[in-house]
XYZ file of N, CA and C in Angstrom:
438
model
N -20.629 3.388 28.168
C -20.387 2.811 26.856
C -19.122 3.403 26.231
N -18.999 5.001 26.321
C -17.756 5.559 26.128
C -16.628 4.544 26.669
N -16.661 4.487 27.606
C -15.264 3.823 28.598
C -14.772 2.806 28.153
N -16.055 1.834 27.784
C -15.674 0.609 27.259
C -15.304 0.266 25.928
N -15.794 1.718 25.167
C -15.330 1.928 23.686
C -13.530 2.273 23.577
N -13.396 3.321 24.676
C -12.045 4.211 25.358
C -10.704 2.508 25.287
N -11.873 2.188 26.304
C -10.663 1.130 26.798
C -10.369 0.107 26.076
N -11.322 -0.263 25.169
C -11.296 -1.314 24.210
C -9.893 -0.939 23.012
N -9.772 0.401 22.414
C -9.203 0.608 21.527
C -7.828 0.824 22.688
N -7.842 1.205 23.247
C -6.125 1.301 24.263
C -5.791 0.034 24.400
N -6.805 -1.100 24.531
C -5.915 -2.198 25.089
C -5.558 -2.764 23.601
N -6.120 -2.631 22.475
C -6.121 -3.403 21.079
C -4.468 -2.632 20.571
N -4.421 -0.944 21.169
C -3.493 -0.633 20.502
C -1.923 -1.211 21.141
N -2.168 -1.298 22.874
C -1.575 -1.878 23.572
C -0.891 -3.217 22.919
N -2.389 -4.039 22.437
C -1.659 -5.574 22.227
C -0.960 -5.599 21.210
N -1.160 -4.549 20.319
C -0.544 -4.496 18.672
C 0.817 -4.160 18.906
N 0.759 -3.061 20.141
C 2.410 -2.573 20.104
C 3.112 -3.031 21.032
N 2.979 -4.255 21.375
C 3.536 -5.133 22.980
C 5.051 -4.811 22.785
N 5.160 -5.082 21.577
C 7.203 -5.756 20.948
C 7.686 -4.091 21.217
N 6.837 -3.371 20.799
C 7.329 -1.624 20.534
C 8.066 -0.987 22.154
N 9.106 -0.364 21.769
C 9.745 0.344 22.948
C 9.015 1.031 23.454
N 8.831 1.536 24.721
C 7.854 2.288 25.071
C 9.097 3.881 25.021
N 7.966 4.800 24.307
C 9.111 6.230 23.765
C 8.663 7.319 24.987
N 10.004 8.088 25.402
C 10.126 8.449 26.315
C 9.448 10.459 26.010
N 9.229 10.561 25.137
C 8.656 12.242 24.418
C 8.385 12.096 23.473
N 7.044 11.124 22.787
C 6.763 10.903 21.716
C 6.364 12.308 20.975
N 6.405 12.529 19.685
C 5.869 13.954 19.080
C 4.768 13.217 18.427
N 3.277 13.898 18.399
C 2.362 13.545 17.484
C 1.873 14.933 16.587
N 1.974 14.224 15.381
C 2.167 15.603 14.492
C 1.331 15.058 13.425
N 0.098 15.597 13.385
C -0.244 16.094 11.788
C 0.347 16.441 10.458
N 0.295 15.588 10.016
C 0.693 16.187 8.380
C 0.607 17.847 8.067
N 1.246 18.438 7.399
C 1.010 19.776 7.503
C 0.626 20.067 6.392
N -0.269 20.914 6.387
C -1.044 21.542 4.725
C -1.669 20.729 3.925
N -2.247 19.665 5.244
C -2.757 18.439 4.367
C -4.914 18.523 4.916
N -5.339 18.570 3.615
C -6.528 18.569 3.924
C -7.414 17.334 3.844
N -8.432 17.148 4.589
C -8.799 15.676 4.649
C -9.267 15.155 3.149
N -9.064 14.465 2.715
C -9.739 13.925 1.770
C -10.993 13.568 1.474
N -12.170 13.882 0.594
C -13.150 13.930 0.168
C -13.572 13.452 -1.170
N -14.038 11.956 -0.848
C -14.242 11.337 -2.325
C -16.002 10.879 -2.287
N -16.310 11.852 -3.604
C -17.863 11.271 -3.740
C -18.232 10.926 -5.189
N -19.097 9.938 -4.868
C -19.234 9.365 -6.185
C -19.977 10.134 -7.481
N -21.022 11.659 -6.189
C -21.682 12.165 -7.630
C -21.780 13.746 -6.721
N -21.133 14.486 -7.768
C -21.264 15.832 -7.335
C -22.154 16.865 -6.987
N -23.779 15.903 -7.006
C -24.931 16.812 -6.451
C -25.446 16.467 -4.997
N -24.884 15.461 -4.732
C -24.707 14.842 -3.220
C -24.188 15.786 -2.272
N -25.049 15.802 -0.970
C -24.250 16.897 -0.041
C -23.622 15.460 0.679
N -22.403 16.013 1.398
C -21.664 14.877 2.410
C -22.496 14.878 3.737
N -22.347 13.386 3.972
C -23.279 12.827 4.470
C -22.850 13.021 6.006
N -21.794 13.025 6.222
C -20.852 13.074 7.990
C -20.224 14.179 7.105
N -19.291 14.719 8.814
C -18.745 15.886 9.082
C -17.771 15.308 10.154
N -15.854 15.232 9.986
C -15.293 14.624 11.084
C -14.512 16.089 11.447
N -13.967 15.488 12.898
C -12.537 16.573 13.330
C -11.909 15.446 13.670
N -10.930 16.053 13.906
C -9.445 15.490 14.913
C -8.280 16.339 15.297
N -8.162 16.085 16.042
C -7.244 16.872 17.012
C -6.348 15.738 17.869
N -5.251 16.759 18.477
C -4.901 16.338 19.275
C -4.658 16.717 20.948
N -5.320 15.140 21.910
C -5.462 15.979 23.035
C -4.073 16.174 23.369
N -4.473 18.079 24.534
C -3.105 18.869 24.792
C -2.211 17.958 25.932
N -1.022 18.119 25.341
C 0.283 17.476 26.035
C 0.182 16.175 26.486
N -0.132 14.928 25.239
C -0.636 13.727 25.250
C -0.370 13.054 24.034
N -0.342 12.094 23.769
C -0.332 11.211 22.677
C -1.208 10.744 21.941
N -1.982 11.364 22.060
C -3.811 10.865 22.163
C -4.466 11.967 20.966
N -5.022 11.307 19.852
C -6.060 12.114 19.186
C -7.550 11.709 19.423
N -8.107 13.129 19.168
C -9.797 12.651 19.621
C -10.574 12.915 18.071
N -11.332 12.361 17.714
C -11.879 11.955 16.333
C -12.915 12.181 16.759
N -14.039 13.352 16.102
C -15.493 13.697 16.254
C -16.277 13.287 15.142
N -16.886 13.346 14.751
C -17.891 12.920 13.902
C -19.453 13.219 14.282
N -20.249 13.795 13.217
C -21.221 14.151 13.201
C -22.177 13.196 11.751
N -23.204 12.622 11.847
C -23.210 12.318 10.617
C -25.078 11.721 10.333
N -25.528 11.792 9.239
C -26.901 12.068 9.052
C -27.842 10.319 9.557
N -28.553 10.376 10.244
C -29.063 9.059 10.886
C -29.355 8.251 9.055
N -29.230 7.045 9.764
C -30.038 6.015 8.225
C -28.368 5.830 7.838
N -26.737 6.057 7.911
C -26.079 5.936 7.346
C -25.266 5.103 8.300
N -24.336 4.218 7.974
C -23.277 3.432 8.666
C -22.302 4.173 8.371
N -21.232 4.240 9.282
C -20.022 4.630 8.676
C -19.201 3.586 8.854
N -17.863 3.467 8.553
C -16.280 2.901 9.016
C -15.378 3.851 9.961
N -15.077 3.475 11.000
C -13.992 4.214 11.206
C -12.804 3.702 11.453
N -11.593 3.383 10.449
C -10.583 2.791 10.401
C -8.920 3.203 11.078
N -8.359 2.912 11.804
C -6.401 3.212 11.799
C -6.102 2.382 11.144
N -4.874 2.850 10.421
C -4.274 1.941 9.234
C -2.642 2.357 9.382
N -1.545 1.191 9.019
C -0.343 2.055 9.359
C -0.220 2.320 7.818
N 1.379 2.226 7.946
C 1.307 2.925 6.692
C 1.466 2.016 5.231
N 2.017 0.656 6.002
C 1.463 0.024 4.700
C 0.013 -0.521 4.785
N -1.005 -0.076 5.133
C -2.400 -0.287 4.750
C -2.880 -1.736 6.209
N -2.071 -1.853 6.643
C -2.565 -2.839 7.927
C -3.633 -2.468 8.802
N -4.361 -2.879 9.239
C -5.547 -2.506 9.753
C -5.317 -2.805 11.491
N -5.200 -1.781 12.404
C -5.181 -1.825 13.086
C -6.205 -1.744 14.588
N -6.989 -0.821 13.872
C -8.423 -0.607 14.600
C -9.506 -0.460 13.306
N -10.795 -1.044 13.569
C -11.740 -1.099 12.712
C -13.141 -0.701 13.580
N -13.767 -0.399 13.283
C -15.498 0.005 14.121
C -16.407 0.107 13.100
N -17.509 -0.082 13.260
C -18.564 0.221 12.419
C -19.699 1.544 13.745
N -19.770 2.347 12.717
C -20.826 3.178 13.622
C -22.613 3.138 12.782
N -23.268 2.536 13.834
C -24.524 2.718 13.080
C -25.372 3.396 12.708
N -26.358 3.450 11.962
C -27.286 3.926 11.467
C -28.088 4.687 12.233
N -28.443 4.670 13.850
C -28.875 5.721 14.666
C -28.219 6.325 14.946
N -27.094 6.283 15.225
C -25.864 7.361 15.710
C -25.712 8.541 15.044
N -25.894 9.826 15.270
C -25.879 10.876 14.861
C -24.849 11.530 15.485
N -24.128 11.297 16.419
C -23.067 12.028 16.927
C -21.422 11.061 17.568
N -20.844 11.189 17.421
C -19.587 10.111 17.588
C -18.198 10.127 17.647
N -17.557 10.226 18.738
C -15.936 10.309 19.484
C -15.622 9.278 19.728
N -14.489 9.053 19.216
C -13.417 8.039 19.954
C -11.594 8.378 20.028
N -11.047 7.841 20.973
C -9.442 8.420 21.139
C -9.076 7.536 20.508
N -7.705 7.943 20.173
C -6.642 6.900 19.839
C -5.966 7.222 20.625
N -5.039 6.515 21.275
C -3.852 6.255 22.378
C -2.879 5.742 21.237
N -1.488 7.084 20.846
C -0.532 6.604 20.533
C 0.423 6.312 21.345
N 0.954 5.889 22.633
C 1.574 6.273 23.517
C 2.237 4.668 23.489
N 2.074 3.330 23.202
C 2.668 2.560 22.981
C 2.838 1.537 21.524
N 2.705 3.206 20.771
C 2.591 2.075 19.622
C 4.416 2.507 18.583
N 4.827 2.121 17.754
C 6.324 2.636 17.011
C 6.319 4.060 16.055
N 7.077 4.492 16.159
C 7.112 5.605 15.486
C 6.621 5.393 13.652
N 5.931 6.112 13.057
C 6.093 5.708 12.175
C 4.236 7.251 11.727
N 4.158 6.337 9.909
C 2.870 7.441 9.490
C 1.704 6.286 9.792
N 0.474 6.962 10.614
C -0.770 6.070 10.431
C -1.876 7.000 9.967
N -2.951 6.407 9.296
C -4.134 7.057 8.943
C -5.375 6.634 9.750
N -6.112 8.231 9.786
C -7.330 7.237 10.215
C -8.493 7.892 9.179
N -9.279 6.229 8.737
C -9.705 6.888 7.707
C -11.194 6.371 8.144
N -12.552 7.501 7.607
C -13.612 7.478 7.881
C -14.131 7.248 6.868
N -15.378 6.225 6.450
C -15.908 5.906 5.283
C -16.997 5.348 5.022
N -18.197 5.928 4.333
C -19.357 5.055 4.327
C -19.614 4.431 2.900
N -18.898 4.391 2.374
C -19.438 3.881 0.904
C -19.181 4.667 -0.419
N -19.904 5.749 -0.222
C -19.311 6.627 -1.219
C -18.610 8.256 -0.873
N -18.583 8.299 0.489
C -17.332 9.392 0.758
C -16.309 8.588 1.734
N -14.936 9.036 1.610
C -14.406 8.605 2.503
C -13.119 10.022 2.688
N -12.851 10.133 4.164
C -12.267 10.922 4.868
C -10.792 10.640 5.160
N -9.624 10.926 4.677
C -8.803 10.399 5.486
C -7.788 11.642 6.036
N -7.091 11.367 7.027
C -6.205 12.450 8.248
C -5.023 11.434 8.363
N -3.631 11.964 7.929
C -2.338 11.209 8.196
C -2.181 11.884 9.818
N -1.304 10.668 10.390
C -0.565 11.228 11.408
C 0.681 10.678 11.313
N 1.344 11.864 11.820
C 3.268 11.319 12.037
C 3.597 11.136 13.367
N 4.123 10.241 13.754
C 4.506 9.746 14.971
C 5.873 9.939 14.804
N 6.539 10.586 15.873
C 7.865 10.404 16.415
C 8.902 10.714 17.496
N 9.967 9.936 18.083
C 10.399 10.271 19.286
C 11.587 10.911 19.157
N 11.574 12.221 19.552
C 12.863 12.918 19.237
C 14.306 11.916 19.574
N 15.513 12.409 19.425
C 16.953 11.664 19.783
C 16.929 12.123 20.958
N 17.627 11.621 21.424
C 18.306 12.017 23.080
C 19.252 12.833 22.788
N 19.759 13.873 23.263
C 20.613 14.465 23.183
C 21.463 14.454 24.647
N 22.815 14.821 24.753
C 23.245 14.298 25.967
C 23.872 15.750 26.053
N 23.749 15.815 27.378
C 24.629 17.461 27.962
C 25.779 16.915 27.822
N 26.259 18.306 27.806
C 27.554 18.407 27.613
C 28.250 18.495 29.223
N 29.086 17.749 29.252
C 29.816 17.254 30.912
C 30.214 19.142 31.279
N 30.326 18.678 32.694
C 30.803 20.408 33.261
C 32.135 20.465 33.441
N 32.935 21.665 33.120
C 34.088 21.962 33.471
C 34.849 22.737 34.350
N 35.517 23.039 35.175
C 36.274 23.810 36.083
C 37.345 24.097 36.025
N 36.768 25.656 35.554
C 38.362 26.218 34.736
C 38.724 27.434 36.312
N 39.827 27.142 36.986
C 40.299 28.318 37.822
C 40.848 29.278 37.645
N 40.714 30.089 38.388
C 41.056 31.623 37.721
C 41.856 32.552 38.793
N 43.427 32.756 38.664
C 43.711 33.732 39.701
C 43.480 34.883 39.408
């Protein structure tokens, strides 16, 4: 079920970024000093899920965990950065435990969010996408010497 969850979101991100160059050392970078966001509607409420994210090592790829109390649905959304919806899921109400990747590896440089949400908390994690410049060596020279 993993696999087909895996492969489902690679090929969706695939079809979204067909037109996109494919980048030759993409950087995937976290926002820095940025903490997830936590919105609840009433302050005697404990939060209902618990997410991570990371990124897998020397890859383009973040992995999104989630832990979260049975009886609740969540959202789990990518969004770019003007608010376009790129991947959407619903996780259900038995699910108590829950991973999925994102494959940035053919999509454009740019900021996306992924944001987690059941109603009255919602989670969100920026990511920065980008492909360094090329830099070009500098040609060799042959200086002789008597």
């Amino acid at each position: 079920m993993k696999t087909l969850k895996n492969t489902g979101i690679t090929l969706m991100l695939a079809l979204i970024a067909s037109t996109a160059t494919l980048a030759q050392n993409p950087t995937l970078k976290l926002a820095e000093d940025e903490q997830i966001a936590t919105v609840q509607t009433s302050s005697t409420d404990s939060p209902t899920f618990d997410t991570s994210l990371y990124q897998v090592k020397q890859t383009a790829k973040m992995q999104l965990s989630m832990e979260k109390q049975a009886g609740e649905r969540v959202n789990v959304r990518l969004l770019t950065e003007d608010g376009k919806v790129l991947y959407s899921e619903w996780v259900g109400r038995s699910t108590k435990k829950y991973a999925c990747r994102f494959d940035f590896t053919k999509v454009k440089d740019g900021t996306y969010t992924i944001e987690v949400a059941n109603g009255s908390e919602v989670k969100r994690k920026t990511i920065s996408l980008s492909t360094p410049a090329a830099v070009q060596a500098p040609g060799r020279n042959l200086i002789a010497v008597n």
